[in-house]
XYZ file of C-alpha atoms in Angstrom:
338
model
C 0.000 0.000 0.000
C 1.300 3.440 -0.975
C -0.024 6.394 1.009
C 0.605 10.023 0.034
C 0.818 12.543 2.875
C 0.304 15.781 0.995
C 1.901 18.871 2.581
C 3.450 16.744 5.328
C 5.144 19.796 6.886
C 6.149 19.048 10.476
C 3.727 16.140 10.835
C 6.292 13.390 10.308
C 4.917 11.679 13.394
C 1.877 10.672 11.321
C 4.147 8.714 8.972
C 5.515 6.920 12.032
C 2.001 6.208 13.296
C 0.965 4.607 10.005
C 4.190 2.613 9.847
C 3.783 1.397 13.432
C 0.449 -0.116 12.419
C 1.812 -1.723 9.244
C 5.551 -1.520 8.422
C 4.824 -2.541 4.818
C 2.940 0.698 4.112
C 5.041 3.010 1.950
C 4.673 6.661 2.938
C 5.179 9.300 0.236
C 5.542 12.866 1.481
C 5.034 16.036 -0.525
C 5.805 19.696 0.032
C 6.671 22.801 -1.956
C 9.931 23.060 0.043
C 12.819 20.609 0.066
C 13.715 21.503 3.657
C 10.598 19.927 5.142
C 11.059 18.252 8.559
C 8.392 15.622 7.926
C 10.356 14.311 4.940
C 12.753 12.617 7.383
C 10.021 10.145 8.357
C 8.677 9.335 4.876
C 9.942 6.631 2.502
C 9.862 8.893 -0.558
C 9.548 12.647 -0.849
C 8.648 14.956 -3.710
C 8.844 18.713 -4.024
C 5.778 19.888 -5.933
C 4.822 23.282 -7.363
C 3.218 25.760 -4.932
C -0.395 25.004 -4.000
C -1.680 28.189 -5.639
C 0.046 27.481 -8.970
C -1.879 26.333 -12.033
C 0.383 23.277 -12.302
C -0.221 22.013 -8.771
C -3.417 19.929 -9.143
C -2.122 18.112 -12.226
C 1.207 17.449 -10.479
C -0.624 15.810 -7.572
C -2.768 13.743 -9.932
C 0.285 12.656 -11.917
C 2.115 11.688 -8.713
C -0.856 9.563 -7.628
C -0.795 7.851 -11.013
C 2.965 7.252 -11.195
C 3.242 5.984 -7.623
C 0.120 3.836 -7.858
C -1.030 5.527 -4.664
C -3.675 3.703 -2.662
C -4.817 6.880 -0.976
C -4.013 10.563 -0.555
C -4.338 12.425 2.714
C -3.627 16.148 3.100
C -2.457 17.788 6.307
C -2.749 21.469 5.357
C -5.873 23.617 5.145
C -5.117 25.470 1.895
C -4.099 22.193 0.242
C -7.300 20.446 1.296
C -9.369 23.324 -0.013
C -7.570 23.192 -3.387
C -7.565 19.417 -3.808
C -11.196 19.024 -2.695
C -12.073 20.411 -6.149
C -10.180 17.522 -7.802
C -11.489 14.483 -5.913
C -12.953 12.974 -9.095
C -9.673 13.275 -11.002
C -7.704 11.782 -8.105
C -10.155 8.887 -7.847
C -9.795 8.259 -11.590
C -6.122 7.392 -10.930
C -7.209 4.560 -8.651
C -6.310 6.647 -5.588
C -8.825 7.027 -2.771
C -8.884 10.699 -1.751
C -9.352 11.005 1.999
C -10.564 14.523 1.332
C -13.879 16.209 1.980
C -15.964 17.472 -0.932
C -15.562 21.112 -1.916
C -18.915 22.167 -0.344
C -17.797 20.652 2.974
C -14.414 22.339 2.608
C -16.163 25.676 2.124
C -18.287 25.151 5.238
C -15.168 24.460 7.289
C -12.655 27.003 5.997
C -15.038 29.924 5.415
C -15.934 31.004 8.955
C -19.095 32.758 7.774
C -20.286 29.504 6.193
C -19.220 27.643 9.348
C -21.410 29.853 11.529
C -24.319 29.605 9.086
C -24.118 25.795 8.869
C -23.967 25.358 12.631
C -26.808 27.802 13.265
C -29.060 26.296 10.600
C -28.615 22.846 12.134
C -29.286 23.892 15.706
C -25.728 23.946 17.051
C -24.537 26.838 19.197
C -21.681 28.946 17.776
C -20.425 32.491 18.482
C -22.305 35.381 16.875
C -20.335 36.083 13.701
C -20.384 39.114 11.403
C -18.786 39.639 8.001
C -19.259 43.416 7.978
C -18.534 46.155 10.481
C -21.910 47.877 10.120
C -23.887 44.807 11.223
C -21.585 44.265 14.193
C -21.914 47.896 15.300
C -25.701 47.669 15.012
C -25.660 44.519 17.176
C -23.539 46.370 19.746
C -26.116 49.170 19.862
C -28.938 46.623 20.351
C -27.001 44.884 23.096
C -27.029 41.474 21.363
C -23.243 41.754 20.934
C -20.892 42.874 23.708
C -17.199 43.621 24.121
C -14.663 42.086 24.118
C -14.864 40.796 20.543
C -12.584 38.634 18.436
C -11.501 39.924 15.025
C -9.849 37.386 12.719
C -9.481 36.354 9.063
C -12.540 34.843 7.434
C -10.377 32.156 5.814
C -7.554 32.016 8.375
C -6.295 29.219 10.598
C -4.224 28.960 13.752
C -3.724 32.200 15.664
C -2.383 34.337 12.803
C -3.885 37.844 12.577
C -6.154 37.231 15.553
C -7.107 40.286 17.622
C -9.175 41.017 20.719
C -11.100 44.304 20.567
C -12.249 45.976 23.785
C -13.508 49.247 22.302
C -15.242 50.465 19.162
C -12.043 52.199 18.068
C -10.048 48.977 18.386
C -12.765 47.064 16.550
C -12.623 49.431 13.590
C -8.815 49.377 13.432
C -8.565 45.578 13.621
C -11.383 45.017 11.123
C -9.590 47.154 8.534
C -6.212 45.540 9.283
C -6.574 43.382 6.166
C -9.240 42.177 3.750
C -11.841 39.539 4.646
C -11.840 39.969 8.409
C -14.776 38.814 10.535
C -16.055 39.753 13.975
C -17.067 37.177 16.590
C -18.386 37.328 20.116
C -15.655 36.277 22.552
C -16.615 32.999 24.227
C -15.835 32.226 27.867
C -15.621 28.654 29.089
C -13.536 25.490 29.118
C -12.048 24.607 25.726
C -12.076 21.079 24.329
C -10.572 19.556 21.204
C -12.353 16.701 19.447
C -10.688 14.319 16.995
C -12.966 12.370 14.669
C -12.642 9.958 11.781
C -15.329 9.252 9.187
C -15.596 6.485 6.622
C -15.768 6.921 2.855
C -19.552 7.360 3.070
C -19.267 10.296 5.456
C -20.278 8.445 8.623
C -18.304 8.900 11.839
C -16.402 5.812 12.986
C -14.337 7.288 15.825
C -14.518 10.237 18.226
C -12.093 11.219 20.987
C -12.275 14.244 23.295
C -9.498 16.084 25.111
C -9.648 19.051 27.469
C -7.114 21.690 26.545
C -4.768 22.722 29.332
C -2.493 25.093 27.375
C -2.277 26.542 23.866
C 0.659 27.761 21.778
C 0.411 29.483 18.354
C -3.181 28.329 17.944
C -2.459 24.641 18.611
C -2.955 22.463 21.663
C 0.240 22.381 23.735
C -0.981 20.435 26.767
C -4.155 18.393 27.172
C -5.897 15.674 29.144
C -8.027 12.962 27.537
C -11.607 12.851 28.818
C -14.918 11.070 28.341
C -17.768 13.490 27.701
C -20.887 11.944 26.200
C -22.438 15.325 25.417
C -19.447 16.452 23.327
C -18.977 13.030 21.746
C -22.595 12.968 20.571
C -22.488 16.587 19.371
C -19.342 16.041 17.304
C -20.616 12.833 15.706
C -23.881 14.540 14.755
C -22.032 17.439 13.129
C -19.731 15.334 10.936
C -22.598 13.030 9.957
C -24.717 15.991 8.850
C -21.740 17.433 6.976
C -20.926 14.114 5.333
C -17.249 14.661 6.071
C -14.753 12.039 4.898
C -11.539 11.094 6.696
C -9.970 12.822 9.709
C -11.732 15.787 11.286
C -10.869 18.215 14.069
C -13.232 20.375 16.109
C -12.825 23.043 18.812
C -15.680 23.409 21.293
C -16.164 25.542 24.406
C -18.416 24.483 27.247
C -20.024 27.689 28.489
C -22.676 28.394 31.118
C -25.249 27.983 28.334
C -23.788 24.673 27.107
C -21.456 23.577 24.279
C -20.485 26.212 21.708
C -18.662 25.127 18.529
C -15.844 27.464 17.488
C -13.887 25.774 14.680
C -14.131 22.794 12.304
C -11.161 21.467 10.316
C -11.414 18.504 7.882
C -7.962 17.098 8.638
C -5.794 15.673 11.397
C -5.667 18.438 13.997
C -2.365 19.573 15.447
C -3.528 18.066 18.728
C -4.372 14.618 17.327
C -1.324 12.960 19.002
C -2.989 13.559 22.385
C -5.954 11.419 21.323
C -3.627 8.880 19.703
C -1.729 8.423 22.957
C -5.101 7.861 24.635
C -5.884 5.010 22.224
C -7.752 6.588 19.292
C -5.512 5.031 16.565
C -7.032 6.809 13.573
C -4.111 5.814 11.298
C -4.859 2.164 12.038
C -8.553 2.665 11.320
C -7.715 4.439 8.046
C -5.623 1.480 6.867
C -8.389 -0.962 7.790
C -10.922 1.214 5.973
C -8.751 1.386 2.847
C -8.553 -2.418 2.853
C -12.331 -2.557 2.657
C -13.158 -3.290 6.277
C -16.456 -1.866 7.531
C -15.921 -0.160 10.885
C -18.523 0.573 13.536
C -18.497 3.809 15.510
C -16.047 3.723 18.421
C -16.920 6.376 20.979
C -14.466 7.826 23.487
C -10.827 7.469 24.388
C -9.511 4.211 25.827
C -7.315 5.997 28.384
C -9.403 8.546 30.255
C -7.405 11.145 32.215
C -4.164 10.800 30.231
C -2.148 14.041 30.427
C 0.308 14.774 27.622
C 2.317 17.758 26.397
C 4.381 18.751 23.381
C 8.108 19.401 23.344
C 10.491 20.925 20.802
C 12.571 18.512 18.721
C 15.153 19.006 15.977
C 15.993 17.068 12.813
C 19.552 17.198 11.499
C 20.526 17.236 7.837
C 18.759 17.771 4.553
C 16.012 15.188 3.987
C 16.088 13.241 0.751
C 13.612 14.514 -1.814
C 13.128 14.792 -5.561
C 11.598 17.599 -7.597
C 8.444 16.413 -9.331
C 7.551 17.989 -12.642
C 4.936 17.291 -15.258
C 5.982 15.697 -18.552
C 6.674 18.049 -21.437
C 3.614 18.919 -23.570
C 3.272 16.754 -26.671
C 1.333 16.757 -29.915
C -1.158 13.966 -30.469
C 1.509 12.032 -32.367
C 3.809 12.156 -29.354
C 6.264 14.739 -30.671
C 7.380 17.428 -28.250
C 6.175 20.972 -28.637
C 8.722 23.122 -30.499
C 10.829 25.541 -28.454
């Protein structure tokens, strides 16, 4: 079995997790940079064109074809959003794309669509505004109160995230860059939820962790927990979405109950916490790709497991090859003239 980890970045530990389940699985890593830490843990590595380039989708499709890839899994938001538009072409290569459809991608990565989807389906989420005028009107009515969060509509992590305490700050932060949104600040205990869905969009695993510390928008310390309310909520959301593959969700428990903040259709940066507590989503993915039907497994196996991240270093340049598309040809096979 050949598995492509697209945009492997610093997630080399996922290659190790798959290999620990089945050493015969060949892991192929991709990136637009040759100095990619995760390359050290993959069996083969390829440097592809930038995600935003016109050549990128065809390069990924060609790599799937040449490497006879069993499946492709992306670890980066912008990559998932781009490749979700090419699921049919990837499937035509005989490669199973563990990628959500483009409508699901839009509902996850566009925070206005996220809020609309959650609200329409009866799930609590922070009041969210795409324009300053509507937010100011809500402040005057009293339905919105300071402090407020101002962040990119299509952002991820903690980049360009601001807390506004006054109307002046709100206006400055909103005009900091294009496509900013305004959200009510939520108070409560934050939880991260790791899910996995089958190829039909049905949840087959859910694991909850309580966040103890954050760093750069990712979970830095956490404790695994059983919480039936959050487990049920998360499963319902991904089933309604019809999400495929790994899924990550951030939820606050407030005085009014659970409030969903973020949804990401990928392995979350905090997945290793759930893995250490027994989730084993890589193992379930391999079983799923081999055609095994999996029932929903709810909750972590090790409740109360505390874990934390540490900094590590990789020495030396990882082995990688540039991957380019074949030269254009005429129908008779002759190369295009210079």
